[in-house]
């Protein structure tokens, strides 16, 4: 800074101290100018707050925002493409449901429903990613440009107006010691700066159409997202209702502990039993409690195996014709043959007859012919 420039700054500081501490009266700006200046200040604060809150609305987790900002900065420095996008909460919940739905498998109604909900939530997350992109492009970026360019210029002009006013008031206070021409030049500079700042503020405050248009694009982007989310969730709701109806109409299955025919390592004899262990005619038998998913598991010390073809009843069957074998859910039936693709022949206790294939779960299959 030159000596003359430093002296000018000292004169401005002296005038400001006189006004603040000594009560000296400076040149008054007109009421319209002050109103516009106040409005511009409000808009400046508003834009800073609005940009911050909009970003928080789209990306509520500050830790993820900071990480994403860092990754994007590193990617730009390295000349790479855009880094991974913000992890949407719907997507994280959908990934969790999809993972465990696949673990439970398609045979589980709950697992299938979990997978369906997970896929739908992933679609909602994709719609929210599109919302982020649209809002940034049509609302955040234009508002950021307004904040960083036009408003920044206006604030610089207002600062210059205040500086030139202080310079003029200082020279006016020292009238007689300052040449008249120098005082007139200070006044002209002050008036020119004021008119330039006034014109810029007027243009900004009268340009409501652009600001309304940006608000409209924000609302449109939100509306598009909620329409997409509504469509996705509406389809998911119908799918879940269908699953619920189908599950409710399935025959009720009840757990019933049943005896199983087994052979001991100590004897080739076969029998049905419920007691923990017994010895009869030199033959040793051991209890084999049934358990869902492990019909041939044995918890006894002796190793027992199913020794002949058999099956377990998944549903109760009431015979409609002579020659059919009736049974209850959970009964274990010895298979003696297969009539065709739809009917087995088997024995339950002292009864023998035919029964449908779809009603049983084969534990030990029939030997191939």
XYZ file of C-alpha atoms in Angstrom:
369
model
C 0.000 0.000 0.000
C 1.303 3.459 -0.943
C 1.829 6.266 1.556
C -1.175 8.199 0.195
C -3.328 5.073 0.434
C -2.253 4.491 4.025
C -3.024 8.120 4.905
C -6.477 7.755 3.370
C -7.159 4.668 5.494
C -6.059 6.529 8.606
C -8.398 9.418 7.736
C -11.318 6.988 7.337
C -10.525 5.334 10.651
C -10.342 8.752 12.322
C -13.768 9.719 10.935
C -15.292 6.392 12.038
C -13.955 6.826 15.584
C -15.364 10.354 15.707
C -18.794 9.059 14.691
C -18.752 6.088 17.066
C -17.116 7.654 20.109
C -17.558 11.396 19.818
C -21.038 11.390 18.259
C -19.947 13.196 15.092
C -22.683 13.142 12.421
C -21.783 11.786 9.003
C -23.521 12.165 5.661
C -26.973 10.552 5.788
C -28.032 8.158 3.061
C -31.608 8.402 1.789
C -34.329 6.138 3.181
C -34.802 4.107 -0.010
C -31.107 3.285 -0.140
C -31.123 2.119 3.490
C -34.193 -0.077 2.908
C -32.604 -1.744 -0.088
C -29.366 -2.237 1.839
C -31.286 -3.926 4.668
C -33.109 -6.204 2.201
C -29.830 -7.196 0.547
C -28.360 -8.051 3.951
C -31.361 -10.261 4.718
C -31.026 -12.021 1.357
C -27.315 -12.613 1.972
C -27.988 -14.239 5.359
C -31.008 -16.088 3.946
C -29.027 -17.660 1.090
C -26.238 -18.843 3.374
C -28.773 -20.451 5.729
C -30.964 -21.812 2.934
C -28.056 -23.517 1.147
C -26.906 -25.102 4.403
C -30.385 -26.341 5.377
C -31.135 -27.673 1.893
C -27.929 -29.710 1.939
C -28.811 -31.035 5.406
C -32.289 -31.935 4.151
C -30.882 -33.966 1.261
C -27.945 -35.434 3.212
C -28.820 -35.394 6.940
C -25.769 -37.278 8.260
C -22.904 -34.770 8.813
C -20.259 -37.511 9.070
C -21.230 -38.955 5.684
C -21.339 -35.436 4.187
C -17.815 -34.706 5.402
C -16.533 -38.045 4.108
C -18.235 -37.550 0.748
C -16.813 -34.026 0.414
C -13.313 -35.309 1.138
C -13.628 -38.164 -1.374
C -14.904 -35.797 -4.079
C -12.029 -33.392 -3.418
C -9.472 -36.213 -3.673
C -11.136 -37.446 -6.882
C -10.933 -33.965 -8.441
C -7.272 -33.632 -7.482
C -6.499 -37.001 -9.048
C -8.553 -36.211 -12.125
C -10.903 -39.133 -11.477
C -14.652 -39.333 -11.911
C -17.183 -38.534 -9.235
C -16.790 -40.512 -6.004
C -19.465 -42.736 -4.496
C -22.720 -40.913 -3.820
C -24.314 -40.235 -0.451
C -25.525 -43.485 1.204
C -29.294 -43.097 1.407
C -31.005 -44.483 4.515
C -33.596 -46.311 2.403
C -30.805 -48.033 0.505
C -29.014 -49.148 3.692
C -32.236 -50.561 5.158
C -33.042 -52.231 1.827
C -29.593 -53.862 1.664
C -30.074 -55.259 5.174
C -33.507 -56.710 4.373
C -32.336 -58.138 1.051
C -29.326 -59.833 2.666
C -31.333 -61.623 5.344
C -34.220 -62.342 3.014
C -31.772 -64.253 0.812
C -30.368 -65.990 3.909
C -33.841 -67.228 4.878
C -34.424 -68.412 1.315
C -37.383 -68.446 -1.047
C -39.049 -71.264 0.918
C -39.676 -68.833 3.779
C -42.642 -66.513 3.317
C -41.007 -64.004 5.637
C -37.717 -64.274 3.739
C -39.438 -63.690 0.407
C -41.295 -60.684 1.811
C -38.049 -59.256 3.227
C -36.395 -59.549 -0.175
C -39.346 -57.798 -1.840
C -39.309 -54.924 0.658
C -35.516 -54.639 0.334
C -35.694 -54.341 -3.455
C -38.445 -51.710 -3.190
C -36.435 -49.657 -0.690
C -33.423 -49.802 -3.006
C -35.614 -48.342 -5.747
C -36.717 -45.569 -3.354
C -33.023 -44.880 -2.616
C -32.349 -44.550 -6.345
C -35.244 -42.091 -6.624
C -33.750 -40.096 -3.741
C -30.370 -40.052 -5.522
C -32.144 -38.538 -8.524
C -33.738 -35.978 -6.192
C -30.295 -35.001 -4.883
C -28.949 -34.518 -8.401
C -31.972 -32.508 -9.591
C -32.088 -30.221 -6.545
C -28.359 -29.530 -6.732
C -28.516 -28.744 -10.456
C -31.700 -26.652 -10.503
C -31.738 -25.041 -7.038
C -28.521 -25.251 -5.003
C -26.056 -24.392 -7.788
C -28.014 -21.323 -9.075
C -28.481 -20.043 -5.514
C -24.798 -20.611 -4.798
C -23.885 -18.636 -7.928
C -26.154 -15.787 -6.826
C -24.541 -15.799 -3.378
C -20.975 -15.949 -4.708
C -21.244 -13.515 -7.621
C -24.037 -10.925 -7.666
C -24.448 -10.617 -3.908
C -20.704 -10.580 -3.396
C -20.360 -7.706 -5.877
C -23.142 -5.742 -4.186
C -21.571 -6.180 -0.762
C -18.244 -4.982 -2.167
C -19.940 -1.918 -3.661
C -21.647 -1.144 -0.338
C -18.327 -1.388 1.428
C -16.852 1.043 -1.098
C -19.785 3.440 -0.577
C -19.169 3.449 3.158
C -15.422 4.019 2.687
C -15.901 6.928 0.301
C -18.511 8.447 2.607
C -16.036 8.351 5.488
C -13.361 9.910 3.255
C -15.711 12.707 2.179
C -16.923 13.385 5.724
C -13.346 13.538 7.020
C -12.364 16.083 4.373
C -15.552 18.053 4.951
C -14.827 18.158 8.695
C -11.395 19.581 7.861
C -12.819 22.210 5.508
C -10.320 24.955 5.021
C -7.373 22.636 5.496
C -8.350 20.495 2.509
C -8.432 21.988 -1.005
C -11.936 22.562 -2.390
C -11.163 20.542 -5.514
C -10.107 17.565 -3.418
C -13.337 17.830 -1.415
C -15.372 17.997 -4.625
C -13.586 14.892 -6.013
C -14.321 13.002 -2.785
C -18.004 13.925 -3.115
C -18.167 12.831 -6.753
C -16.579 9.479 -5.938
C -19.036 8.965 -3.087
C -22.065 9.794 -5.263
C -20.829 7.581 -8.118
C -20.323 4.598 -5.801
C -23.727 5.142 -4.203
C -25.506 5.224 -7.576
C -23.722 2.082 -8.745
C -24.572 0.164 -5.561
C -28.159 1.462 -5.649
C -28.618 0.279 -9.242
C -27.222 -3.178 -8.454
C -29.445 -3.593 -5.369
C -32.500 -2.458 -7.303
C -31.792 -5.015 -10.052
C -31.400 -7.818 -7.507
C -34.528 -6.959 -5.549
C -36.666 -6.572 -8.673
C -35.567 -9.942 -10.088
C -38.093 -12.030 -8.153
C -39.020 -14.104 -11.201
C -35.700 -15.971 -11.163
C -35.928 -16.699 -7.442
C -39.536 -17.903 -7.744
C -38.526 -20.125 -10.660
C -35.791 -21.745 -8.557
C -38.226 -22.389 -5.717
C -40.641 -23.931 -8.219
C -37.937 -26.312 -9.497
C -37.223 -27.389 -5.899
C -40.890 -28.195 -5.290
C -41.125 -29.998 -8.658
C -38.128 -32.192 -7.805
C -39.661 -33.046 -4.416
C -42.998 -33.819 -6.043
C -41.361 -36.125 -8.604
C -39.534 -37.994 -5.833
C -42.644 -38.479 -3.718
C -44.632 -39.629 -6.750
C -41.965 -42.227 -7.549
C -41.767 -43.339 -3.920
C -45.583 -43.569 -3.730
C -45.720 -45.690 -6.883
C -42.985 -48.037 -5.608
C -44.489 -48.401 -2.137
C -48.000 -48.810 -3.522
C -46.840 -51.783 -5.599
C -44.978 -53.180 -2.590
C -48.090 -52.851 -0.419
C -50.161 -54.816 -2.932
C -47.482 -57.512 -3.121
C -47.354 -57.843 0.667
C -51.139 -58.057 0.885
C -51.101 -60.883 -1.669
C -48.388 -62.696 0.304
C -50.337 -62.233 3.515
C -53.514 -63.630 1.946
C -51.658 -66.638 0.533
C -49.951 -67.360 3.869
C -53.257 -67.049 5.739
C -54.938 -69.577 3.404
C -52.293 -72.261 3.883
C -53.327 -75.279 6.011
C -52.303 -74.810 9.617
C -49.416 -77.025 10.659
C -48.888 -78.053 14.275
C -45.848 -79.598 15.844
C -46.412 -83.148 17.121
C -43.692 -85.399 18.471
C -43.895 -88.787 16.694
C -42.229 -92.164 17.023
C -39.785 -93.197 14.315
C -38.891 -96.661 13.179
C -35.193 -97.322 13.641
C -32.725 -100.187 13.907
C -30.178 -100.609 16.688
C -26.534 -101.400 16.025
C -26.956 -104.392 18.345
C -29.838 -105.986 16.457
C -31.457 -106.077 13.065
C -34.918 -105.956 14.633
C -37.203 -103.044 13.794
C -39.812 -101.448 15.996
C -41.639 -98.304 17.105
C -40.980 -96.932 20.606
C -41.321 -93.870 22.786
C -39.346 -94.799 25.914
C -35.737 -93.718 26.445
C -34.409 -97.221 26.238
C -35.591 -100.772 26.884
C -34.308 -104.266 26.460
C -36.649 -106.988 25.217
C -35.701 -110.432 23.989
C -32.056 -109.423 23.853
C -32.730 -106.418 21.581
C -31.844 -102.848 22.573
C -33.946 -99.891 21.403
C -33.290 -96.199 21.881
C -35.619 -93.180 21.740
C -35.411 -91.092 18.558
C -37.306 -87.830 19.187
C -38.444 -86.085 16.018
C -37.411 -82.509 15.314
C -38.388 -80.184 12.420
C -35.651 -80.052 9.812
C -33.779 -83.036 11.279
C -36.148 -86.015 11.049
C -33.437 -88.632 11.323
C -31.297 -87.038 14.052
C -30.545 -89.169 17.099
C -29.403 -87.938 20.525
C -28.725 -91.365 22.045
C -25.364 -92.938 22.621
C -26.108 -95.819 20.241
C -26.030 -94.898 16.552
C -29.462 -95.492 15.008
C -30.480 -95.077 11.358
C -33.729 -95.281 9.417
C -33.604 -98.693 7.830
C -36.434 -98.648 5.280
C -38.298 -96.237 3.010
C -40.580 -93.939 4.952
C -42.121 -90.467 4.925
C -43.627 -87.932 7.295
C -47.134 -86.505 6.868
C -47.093 -82.741 6.301
C -50.911 -82.507 6.440
C -53.710 -84.674 7.757
C -55.415 -86.880 5.131
C -58.961 -88.231 5.367
C -59.606 -91.146 2.963
C -62.470 -90.635 0.514
C -62.468 -94.112 -1.028
C -61.882 -97.658 0.064
C -58.225 -98.631 -0.062
C -56.885 -95.184 0.891
C -54.787 -94.731 4.028
C -55.797 -91.981 6.445
C -53.281 -90.265 8.735
C -52.636 -87.160 10.822
C -50.032 -84.452 10.365
C -46.669 -85.629 11.696
C -47.329 -89.362 11.295
C -44.398 -91.405 9.944
C -45.552 -93.845 7.256
C -43.574 -96.792 5.931
C -43.447 -96.680 2.121
C -44.163 -99.965 0.382
C -44.502 -98.731 -3.194
C -45.454 -95.987 -5.626
C -48.551 -96.422 -7.746
C -47.968 -93.463 -10.072
C -46.736 -89.857 -10.007
C -49.521 -88.822 -7.600
C -49.980 -91.771 -5.210
C -47.861 -93.728 -2.759
C -48.693 -97.041 -1.080
C -47.705 -97.369 2.565
C -48.306 -98.812 6.024
C -49.150 -97.016 9.236
C -49.356 -99.322 12.239
C -51.595 -102.245 11.173
C -53.229 -100.324 8.309
C -52.141 -100.296 4.674
C -53.420 -98.162 1.822
C -52.866 -95.460 -0.794
C -52.253 -91.767 -0.094
C -51.348 -88.668 -2.161
C -47.681 -87.781 -2.775
C -48.253 -84.057 -2.067
C -49.282 -84.726 1.546
C -45.985 -86.214 2.722
C -42.286 -85.415 2.985
C -40.099 -88.411 2.082
C -37.496 -89.223 4.744
C -36.013 -92.362 3.126
C -36.882 -92.799 -0.564
C -38.017 -96.001 -2.225
C -35.261 -97.955 -3.970
C -35.008 -97.432 -7.717
C -36.743 -100.152 -9.746
